Tab-separated table of C-alpha atoms in Angstrom:
chain	number	residue	atom	x	y	z
E	1	UNK	CA	99.440	27.564	128.594
E	2	UNK	CA	102.263	25.996	126.631
E	3	UNK	CA	101.779	22.730	128.351
E	4	UNK	CA	98.018	22.927	127.801
E	5	UNK	CA	98.500	23.418	124.064
E	6	UNK	CA	100.859	20.469	123.824
E	7	UNK	CA	98.390	18.261	125.665
E	8	UNK	CA	95.595	19.419	123.328
E	9	UNK	CA	97.665	18.628	120.264
E	10	UNK	CA	98.403	15.170	121.609
E	11	UNK	CA	94.774	14.490	122.375
E	12	UNK	CA	93.726	15.795	118.953
E	13	UNK	CA	96.191	13.495	117.256
E	14	UNK	CA	94.679	10.512	119.057
E	15	UNK	CA	91.184	11.564	118.087
E	16	UNK	CA	91.956	12.124	114.402
E	17	UNK	CA	94.476	9.313	113.822
E	18	UNK	CA	93.761	6.446	116.147
E	19	UNK	CA	90.435	4.642	115.403
E	20	UNK	CA	88.042	4.164	118.253
E	21	UNK	CA	85.585	1.215	118.354
E	22	UNK	CA	82.085	1.647	119.802
E	23	UNK	CA	79.112	-0.651	120.103
E	24	UNK	CA	75.422	-0.399	120.937
E	25	UNK	CA	72.884	-3.091	121.815
E	26	UNK	CA	69.718	-1.567	120.386
E	27	UNK	CA	68.331	1.181	118.252
E	28	UNK	CA	65.772	3.676	119.516
E	29	UNK	CA	65.211	7.367	119.745
E	30	UNK	CA	68.007	7.479	122.242
E	31	UNK	CA	71.226	5.629	121.348
E	32	UNK	CA	73.876	4.924	123.932
E	33	UNK	CA	77.290	3.820	122.630
E	34	UNK	CA	80.124	2.455	124.704
E	35	UNK	CA	83.710	1.961	123.761
E	36	UNK	CA	85.049	-1.568	123.158
E	37	UNK	CA	88.540	-2.884	122.745
E	38	UNK	CA	88.650	-5.842	120.256
E	39	UNK	CA	91.161	-8.611	121.079
E	40	UNK	CA	92.742	-8.145	117.648
E	41	UNK	CA	94.021	-4.754	118.724
E	42	UNK	CA	95.813	-6.244	121.640
E	43	UNK	CA	97.785	-8.581	119.395
E	44	UNK	CA	98.442	-5.942	116.789
E	45	UNK	CA	101.601	-3.992	116.230
E	46	UNK	CA	102.560	-1.146	118.460
E	47	UNK	CA	101.935	1.239	115.608
E	48	UNK	CA	98.418	2.699	115.727
E	49	UNK	CA	97.843	2.120	111.976
E	50	UNK	CA	99.729	-1.160	111.497
E	51	UNK	CA	96.558	-3.286	111.455
E	52	UNK	CA	95.011	-0.990	108.847
E	53	UNK	CA	98.006	-1.055	106.520
E	54	UNK	CA	98.161	-4.890	106.602
E	55	UNK	CA	94.458	-5.450	105.858
E	56	UNK	CA	93.968	-7.701	102.745
E	57	UNK	CA	92.587	-6.243	99.557
E	58	UNK	CA	89.027	-7.243	98.678
E	59	UNK	CA	88.890	-10.429	96.541
E	60	UNK	CA	87.379	-10.473	93.093
E	61	UNK	CA	84.387	-12.670	92.297
E	62	UNK	CA	86.661	-15.151	90.476
E	63	UNK	CA	88.985	-15.387	93.464
E	64	UNK	CA	86.070	-15.988	95.839
E	65	UNK	CA	84.718	-18.775	93.599
E	66	UNK	CA	88.121	-20.432	93.342
E	67	UNK	CA	88.561	-20.195	97.108
E	68	UNK	CA	85.181	-21.828	97.760
E	69	UNK	CA	85.939	-24.550	95.224
E	70	UNK	CA	89.306	-25.242	96.805
E	71	UNK	CA	87.697	-25.548	100.224
E	72	UNK	CA	85.086	-27.996	98.929
E	73	UNK	CA	87.703	-30.110	97.185
E	74	UNK	CA	89.821	-30.155	100.290
E	75	UNK	CA	86.835	-31.186	102.400
E	76	UNK	CA	86.005	-33.983	99.957
E	77	UNK	CA	89.588	-35.249	99.974
E	78	UNK	CA	89.666	-35.206	103.747
E	79	UNK	CA	86.398	-37.128	103.931
E	80	UNK	CA	87.714	-39.694	101.474
E	81	UNK	CA	90.928	-40.061	103.452
E	82	UNK	CA	88.998	-40.644	106.648
E	83	UNK	CA	86.911	-43.298	104.936
E	84	UNK	CA	90.017	-44.991	103.599
E	85	UNK	CA	89.015	-44.405	99.963
E	86	UNK	CA	91.473	-44.118	97.093
E	87	UNK	CA	91.196	-43.346	93.398
E	88	UNK	CA	90.257	-46.556	91.648
E	89	UNK	CA	92.814	-47.988	89.249
E	90	UNK	CA	91.647	-48.884	85.749
E	91	UNK	CA	92.018	-52.607	86.420
E	92	UNK	CA	90.523	-52.650	89.912
E	93	UNK	CA	87.194	-54.306	90.549
E	94	UNK	CA	84.215	-52.086	89.782
E	95	UNK	CA	80.495	-52.767	89.340
E	96	UNK	CA	81.038	-52.602	85.580
E	97	UNK	CA	83.872	-55.143	85.641
E	98	UNK	CA	81.944	-57.334	88.040
E	99	UNK	CA	79.100	-57.337	85.537
E	100	UNK	CA	81.243	-58.036	82.470
E	101	UNK	CA	83.598	-60.472	84.279
E	102	UNK	CA	86.414	-59.274	82.081
E	103	UNK	CA	88.887	-59.517	84.941
E	104	UNK	CA	88.328	-63.263	85.207
E	105	UNK	CA	88.365	-63.711	81.447
E	106	UNK	CA	91.784	-62.070	81.098
E	107	UNK	CA	93.278	-63.566	84.272
E	108	UNK	CA	96.943	-64.284	83.610
E	109	UNK	CA	96.764	-62.802	80.090
E	110	UNK	CA	98.410	-59.702	78.697
E	111	UNK	CA	95.870	-57.037	77.785
E	112	UNK	CA	98.307	-55.508	75.329
E	113	UNK	CA	98.841	-58.807	73.524
E	114	UNK	CA	95.122	-59.609	73.539
E	115	UNK	CA	94.293	-56.233	72.002
E	116	UNK	CA	96.420	-57.100	68.960
E	117	UNK	CA	94.121	-60.024	68.144
E	118	UNK	CA	91.606	-57.571	66.680
E	119	UNK	CA	94.138	-55.671	64.562
E	120	UNK	CA	92.955	-54.867	61.065
E	121	UNK	CA	95.434	-55.890	58.332
E	122	UNK	CA	96.505	-52.299	57.718
E	123	UNK	CA	97.088	-51.757	61.432
E	124	UNK	CA	99.095	-54.968	61.795
E	125	UNK	CA	101.406	-54.000	58.944
E	126	UNK	CA	102.154	-50.634	60.544
E	127	UNK	CA	102.636	-52.136	64.019
E	128	UNK	CA	105.036	-54.846	62.861
E	129	UNK	CA	107.004	-52.371	60.756
E	130	UNK	CA	107.410	-50.073	63.764
E	131	UNK	CA	108.131	-52.858	66.269
E	132	UNK	CA	111.634	-53.790	65.132
E	133	UNK	CA	112.359	-55.644	68.377
E	134	UNK	CA	109.275	-57.867	67.965
E	135	UNK	CA	108.272	-57.035	71.532
E	136	UNK	CA	104.924	-58.786	71.375
E	137	UNK	CA	105.875	-61.592	69.049
E	138	UNK	CA	103.719	-60.184	66.251
E	139	UNK	CA	104.296	-61.192	62.685
E	140	UNK	CA	103.085	-60.066	59.299
E	141	UNK	CA	102.553	-62.725	56.663
E	142	UNK	CA	101.599	-61.144	53.360
E	143	UNK	CA	99.513	-64.113	52.232
E	144	UNK	CA	97.565	-64.469	55.480
E	145	UNK	CA	96.926	-60.748	55.816
E	146	UNK	CA	95.846	-60.516	52.191
E	147	UNK	CA	93.353	-63.336	52.654
E	148	UNK	CA	92.042	-61.674	55.797
E	149	UNK	CA	91.603	-58.470	53.812
E	150	UNK	CA	89.539	-60.399	51.256
E	151	UNK	CA	87.246	-61.583	54.061
E	152	UNK	CA	86.769	-58.035	55.292
E	153	UNK	CA	85.990	-56.796	51.775
E	154	UNK	CA	83.411	-59.572	51.505
E	155	UNK	CA	81.811	-58.381	54.731
E	156	UNK	CA	81.599	-54.845	53.339
E	157	UNK	CA	79.785	-56.235	50.313
E	158	UNK	CA	77.322	-58.037	52.587
E	159	UNK	CA	76.399	-54.830	54.389
E	160	UNK	CA	75.974	-53.038	51.083
E	161	UNK	CA	73.729	-55.852	49.867
E	162	UNK	CA	71.639	-55.578	53.037
E	163	UNK	CA	71.205	-51.838	52.508
E	164	UNK	CA	70.161	-52.451	48.912
E	165	UNK	CA	67.647	-55.068	50.079
E	166	UNK	CA	66.076	-52.476	52.348
E	167	UNK	CA	66.079	-49.821	49.630
E	168	UNK	CA	64.465	-52.232	47.152
E	169	UNK	CA	61.882	-53.287	49.783
E	170	UNK	CA	62.894	-56.925	49.713
E	171	UNK	CA	62.295	-56.586	53.455
E	172	UNK	CA	58.832	-55.139	54.030
E	173	UNK	CA	57.976	-52.568	56.676
E	174	UNK	CA	56.618	-55.157	59.108
E	175	UNK	CA	59.922	-57.023	59.062
E	176	UNK	CA	61.813	-53.769	59.601
E	177	UNK	CA	59.771	-53.180	62.750
E	178	UNK	CA	60.343	-56.782	63.770
E	179	UNK	CA	64.126	-56.742	63.472
E	180	UNK	CA	64.278	-53.511	65.462
E	181	UNK	CA	62.660	-55.184	68.477
E	182	UNK	CA	64.609	-57.144	71.058
E	183	UNK	CA	61.572	-58.731	72.680
E	184	UNK	CA	60.365	-62.121	71.547
E	185	UNK	CA	57.195	-62.021	69.404
E	186	UNK	CA	57.051	-58.239	69.684
E	187	UNK	CA	57.615	-55.516	67.123
E	188	UNK	CA	59.150	-52.117	67.704
E	189	UNK	CA	57.134	-48.938	67.248
E	190	UNK	CA	59.770	-47.688	64.806
E	191	UNK	CA	61.408	-49.512	61.874
E	192	UNK	CA	65.115	-50.214	61.704
E	193	UNK	CA	67.061	-47.019	61.074
E	194	UNK	CA	69.240	-47.762	58.058
E	195	UNK	CA	69.713	-44.337	56.447
E	196	UNK	CA	72.963	-43.499	58.166
E	197	UNK	CA	75.842	-41.382	56.937
E	198	UNK	CA	78.618	-43.211	55.041
E	199	UNK	CA	81.080	-42.263	57.779
E	200	UNK	CA	78.816	-43.860	60.386
E	201	UNK	CA	78.502	-47.064	58.376
E	202	UNK	CA	82.265	-47.214	57.955
E	203	UNK	CA	82.738	-46.886	61.700
E	204	UNK	CA	80.074	-49.499	62.471
E	205	UNK	CA	81.450	-51.944	59.921
E	206	UNK	CA	84.904	-51.505	61.425
E	207	UNK	CA	83.676	-52.874	64.757
E	208	UNK	CA	82.250	-56.074	63.283
E	209	UNK	CA	85.241	-56.545	60.970
E	210	UNK	CA	87.430	-56.699	64.061
E	211	UNK	CA	85.381	-59.707	65.156
E	212	UNK	CA	86.339	-61.463	61.920
E	213	UNK	CA	89.980	-60.522	62.567
E	214	UNK	CA	89.701	-61.906	66.098
E	215	UNK	CA	88.433	-65.286	64.921
E	216	UNK	CA	90.906	-65.445	62.044
E	217	UNK	CA	93.945	-64.605	64.151
E	218	UNK	CA	93.143	-66.647	67.250
E	219	UNK	CA	91.491	-69.713	65.697
E	220	UNK	CA	92.996	-69.986	62.222
E	221	UNK	CA	96.461	-68.517	62.829
E	222	UNK	CA	96.725	-69.583	66.472
E	223	UNK	CA	98.044	-66.222	67.692
E	224	UNK	CA	98.524	-65.708	71.416
E	225	UNK	CA	97.111	-65.252	73.944
E	226	UNK	CA	94.798	-68.205	73.541
E	227	UNK	CA	91.621	-66.851	75.098
E	228	UNK	CA	88.837	-69.192	76.128
E	229	UNK	CA	86.169	-70.054	73.568
E	230	UNK	CA	84.303	-73.140	72.364
E	231	UNK	CA	83.221	-73.151	68.720
E	232	UNK	CA	80.050	-75.010	67.850
E	233	UNK	CA	80.086	-77.613	65.094
E	234	UNK	CA	78.216	-75.214	62.822
E	235	UNK	CA	80.739	-72.455	63.492
E	236	UNK	CA	83.690	-74.750	62.764
E	237	UNK	CA	82.184	-75.955	59.501
E	238	UNK	CA	81.273	-72.440	58.399
E	239	UNK	CA	84.770	-71.186	59.242
E	240	UNK	CA	86.448	-74.001	57.322
E	241	UNK	CA	84.234	-73.392	54.304
E	242	UNK	CA	84.910	-69.659	54.344
E	243	UNK	CA	88.673	-70.147	54.666
E	244	UNK	CA	88.689	-72.713	51.881
E	245	UNK	CA	86.976	-70.307	49.491
E	246	UNK	CA	89.108	-67.304	50.407
E	247	UNK	CA	92.303	-69.300	49.889
E	248	UNK	CA	91.079	-70.421	46.502
E	249	UNK	CA	90.072	-66.871	45.593
E	250	UNK	CA	93.453	-65.546	46.659
E	251	UNK	CA	95.205	-68.197	44.601
E	252	UNK	CA	93.161	-67.469	41.468
E	253	UNK	CA	93.670	-63.721	41.824
E	254	UNK	CA	97.421	-64.153	42.186
E	255	UNK	CA	97.541	-66.478	39.184
E	256	UNK	CA	95.642	-64.041	36.969
E	257	UNK	CA	97.933	-61.203	38.016
E	258	UNK	CA	101.012	-63.344	37.503
E	259	UNK	CA	102.070	-62.748	41.107
E	260	UNK	CA	102.532	-66.300	42.370
E	261	UNK	CA	106.271	-65.948	42.711
E	262	UNK	CA	106.016	-62.404	44.091
E	263	UNK	CA	103.706	-63.366	46.934
E	264	UNK	CA	105.850	-66.355	47.856
E	265	UNK	CA	103.289	-69.045	47.100
E	266	UNK	CA	106.109	-71.277	45.903
E	267	UNK	CA	107.923	-70.959	49.216
E	268	UNK	CA	105.199	-72.019	51.636
E	269	UNK	CA	106.040	-74.416	54.413
E	270	UNK	CA	104.991	-78.040	54.066
E	271	UNK	CA	101.629	-77.697	55.804
E	272	UNK	CA	100.609	-74.610	53.859
E	273	UNK	CA	101.896	-76.122	50.648
E	274	UNK	CA	99.692	-79.194	51.050
E	275	UNK	CA	96.698	-77.002	51.747
E	276	UNK	CA	97.300	-74.881	48.661
E	277	UNK	CA	97.830	-77.927	46.443
E	278	UNK	CA	94.453	-79.243	47.590
E	279	UNK	CA	92.666	-76.247	46.093
E	280	UNK	CA	94.706	-75.504	42.973
E	281	UNK	CA	93.656	-78.278	40.602
E	282	UNK	CA	90.181	-78.490	39.101
E	283	UNK	CA	88.667	-75.826	41.368
E	284	UNK	CA	91.230	-73.244	40.388
E	285	UNK	CA	90.683	-73.805	36.674
E	286	UNK	CA	86.896	-74.155	36.617
E	287	UNK	CA	85.662	-71.346	38.888
E	288	UNK	CA	85.536	-67.733	37.728
E	289	UNK	CA	86.366	-64.819	39.942
E	290	UNK	CA	82.770	-63.599	39.974
E	291	UNK	CA	81.557	-67.002	41.120
E	292	UNK	CA	84.227	-67.061	43.830
E	293	UNK	CA	83.211	-63.619	45.063
E	294	UNK	CA	79.603	-64.741	45.305
E	295	UNK	CA	80.552	-67.971	47.063
E	296	UNK	CA	82.749	-66.108	49.510
E	297	UNK	CA	79.959	-63.647	50.307
E	298	UNK	CA	77.552	-66.494	51.028
E	299	UNK	CA	80.133	-68.313	53.161
E	300	UNK	CA	80.994	-65.123	55.069
E	301	UNK	CA	77.311	-64.420	55.702
E	302	UNK	CA	76.704	-67.937	56.936
E	303	UNK	CA	79.740	-67.745	59.212
E	304	UNK	CA	78.608	-64.451	60.754
E	305	UNK	CA	75.155	-65.880	61.403
E	306	UNK	CA	76.622	-68.955	63.133
E	307	UNK	CA	78.600	-66.656	65.426
E	308	UNK	CA	75.375	-64.974	66.503
E	309	UNK	CA	73.434	-68.254	66.664
E	310	UNK	CA	75.219	-69.760	69.675
E	311	UNK	CA	73.016	-71.252	72.387
E	312	UNK	CA	74.917	-70.641	75.621
E	313	UNK	CA	74.026	-73.461	77.970
E	314	UNK	CA	77.372	-73.491	79.792
E	315	UNK	CA	79.799	-70.629	80.360
E	316	UNK	CA	78.857	-67.439	78.570
E	317	UNK	CA	82.443	-66.971	77.415
E	318	UNK	CA	82.215	-70.182	75.452
E	319	UNK	CA	80.971	-67.759	72.811
E	320	UNK	CA	83.839	-66.340	70.795
E	321	UNK	CA	81.661	-63.276	70.169
E	322	UNK	CA	81.652	-62.415	73.875
E	323	UNK	CA	85.395	-63.002	73.999
E	324	UNK	CA	85.720	-60.469	71.203
E	325	UNK	CA	83.488	-58.002	73.078
E	326	UNK	CA	85.843	-58.332	76.052
E	327	UNK	CA	88.882	-57.592	73.880
E	328	UNK	CA	87.031	-54.696	72.281
E	329	UNK	CA	86.570	-53.318	75.804
E	330	UNK	CA	90.325	-52.880	76.303
E	331	UNK	CA	91.290	-49.217	76.235
E	332	UNK	CA	93.595	-47.844	73.553
E	333	UNK	CA	96.228	-47.274	76.246
E	334	UNK	CA	96.103	-51.051	76.937
E	335	UNK	CA	96.182	-50.467	80.710
E	336	UNK	CA	92.558	-51.195	81.536
E	337	UNK	CA	89.034	-51.233	80.179
E	338	UNK	CA	86.569	-48.728	78.796
E	339	UNK	CA	83.961	-47.367	81.182
E	340	UNK	CA	80.417	-48.552	80.638
E	341	UNK	CA	79.146	-45.197	79.410
E	342	UNK	CA	82.020	-44.908	76.893
E	343	UNK	CA	81.533	-48.444	75.557
E	344	UNK	CA	77.875	-48.335	74.537
E	345	UNK	CA	78.640	-46.829	71.109
E	346	UNK	CA	80.752	-49.864	70.165
E	347	UNK	CA	78.002	-52.197	71.349
E	348	UNK	CA	75.429	-50.273	69.319
E	349	UNK	CA	77.628	-50.608	66.232
E	350	UNK	CA	77.859	-54.365	66.733
E	351	UNK	CA	74.086	-54.652	67.185
E	352	UNK	CA	73.337	-52.602	64.060
E	353	UNK	CA	75.607	-54.772	61.913
E	354	UNK	CA	74.074	-57.944	63.357
E	355	UNK	CA	70.588	-56.712	62.470
E	356	UNK	CA	71.606	-56.036	58.869
E	357	UNK	CA	73.246	-59.449	58.577
E	358	UNK	CA	70.110	-61.171	59.831
E	359	UNK	CA	67.989	-59.237	57.348
E	360	UNK	CA	70.272	-60.171	54.478
E	361	UNK	CA	70.307	-63.815	55.540
E	362	UNK	CA	66.493	-63.790	55.446
E	363	UNK	CA	66.573	-62.342	51.922
E	364	UNK	CA	69.069	-64.988	50.766
E	365	UNK	CA	66.922	-67.724	52.321
E	366	UNK	CA	63.938	-66.616	50.229
E	367	UNK	CA	66.024	-66.221	47.072
E	368	UNK	CA	67.528	-69.704	47.473
E	369	UNK	CA	64.141	-71.307	48.066
E	370	UNK	CA	64.758	-72.170	51.700
E	371	UNK	CA	61.623	-70.204	52.612
E	372	UNK	CA	58.843	-68.619	50.611
E	373	UNK	CA	59.215	-65.194	52.175
E	374	UNK	CA	62.081	-63.465	54.025
E	375	UNK	CA	59.778	-62.887	57.009
E	376	UNK	CA	59.643	-66.623	57.733
E	377	UNK	CA	63.410	-66.891	58.152
E	378	UNK	CA	63.548	-63.550	59.954
E	379	UNK	CA	60.950	-64.523	62.561
E	380	UNK	CA	62.745	-67.777	63.274
E	381	UNK	CA	66.201	-66.185	63.633
E	382	UNK	CA	64.905	-63.187	65.566
E	383	UNK	CA	63.234	-65.266	68.251
E	384	UNK	CA	66.093	-67.740	68.484
E	385	UNK	CA	69.129	-65.501	68.968
E	386	UNK	CA	68.329	-61.780	68.559
E	387	UNK	CA	66.164	-61.062	71.620
E	388	UNK	CA	66.702	-60.485	75.313
E	389	UNK	CA	65.087	-63.718	76.462
E	390	UNK	CA	67.409	-65.886	74.349
E	391	UNK	CA	70.545	-67.718	75.511
E	392	UNK	CA	72.616	-65.921	72.926
E	393	UNK	CA	75.587	-63.552	72.629
E	394	UNK	CA	73.179	-60.838	71.493
E	395	UNK	CA	71.273	-61.055	74.762
E	396	UNK	CA	74.497	-60.411	76.674
E	397	UNK	CA	75.463	-57.505	74.414
E	398	UNK	CA	72.022	-55.936	74.877
E	399	UNK	CA	72.298	-56.242	78.664
E	400	UNK	CA	75.716	-54.567	78.674
E	401	UNK	CA	74.434	-51.728	76.519
E	402	UNK	CA	71.435	-51.225	78.780
E	403	UNK	CA	73.784	-51.103	81.788
E	404	UNK	CA	75.910	-48.436	80.143
E	405	UNK	CA	72.930	-46.299	79.159
E	406	UNK	CA	71.611	-46.224	82.731
E	407	UNK	CA	74.784	-44.613	84.063
């Protein structure tokens, strides 16, 4: 009996402690189960409950999501590795760069140095002050930067004048629809949107003012790198006229403030000295500041229009405007270019400013007696260099913006 009890206790322990696995093939009124021995049990520990104690805890929903995401990322990386794909570097060829051809335009040039060609005067002063080692060969000439600042202030006045022309209805509603269209001999269903926030206008004006800086620094000052461009005769004449007036204005302002000695006008080099002497005789004494401001505004407006009015029969980068667009496309980190989708806002800013300049030029044409109505000048300019079918910088800018918006 003692041995029977011990055997019973042993069998009972197996029944109550050790799990038993059964399986059935079908369900019916009569179920027949049979015992199975999973392979996992054979590889398990000798302890009857070892496989139960080591079972993982159930995962939370967050853990399951992260696990699935990790598996998908791993599968994607493996597929890319098998295909021989790598993460594209910022300067590697892409459909966007193939379209813009910026890689060819900057071949052999420093992107970092090129980006400094569109520095605003305030930015250049800060950069030169911080760059004590003159790493990029930048310089800050108080006279040149002050004259550049005068040009930028003149541009701000032009945009304000254009907004006033719209508010005073010097440009009628038909012309506002016309200028908002980029198809030849077509009008847009909506007029030009001009009621923007002051912050937006400031941002938009900043983009176009960098174009003026680009021309001033690369053409007038001869800063490096010397990027490719071919100025038309009209552009060269308009630039010379604008520079002549701004130098005269700067000279008169300094004289009235008694700052000639302070700004170093007596210590110019021989070439600059001859240039200043040429504009400091009768002109300096006979022209008032108000007249100079007005003359500078007209010269600045004419110069901006000549930049837009460039018939591109040869290389598209003969246009200094498209060279500027390429420099504008350099990222702030200076190690590559903006993506297409991130660059459309800058292109839109350039287009908006160009539209306002064209409107104001049409108003000036009517006021000066060149045409009877602003619409006559507007129609002629619009069809010549502000539409998609034209051989103009604007056509190229519109195509790039359309490319970016499709992505």
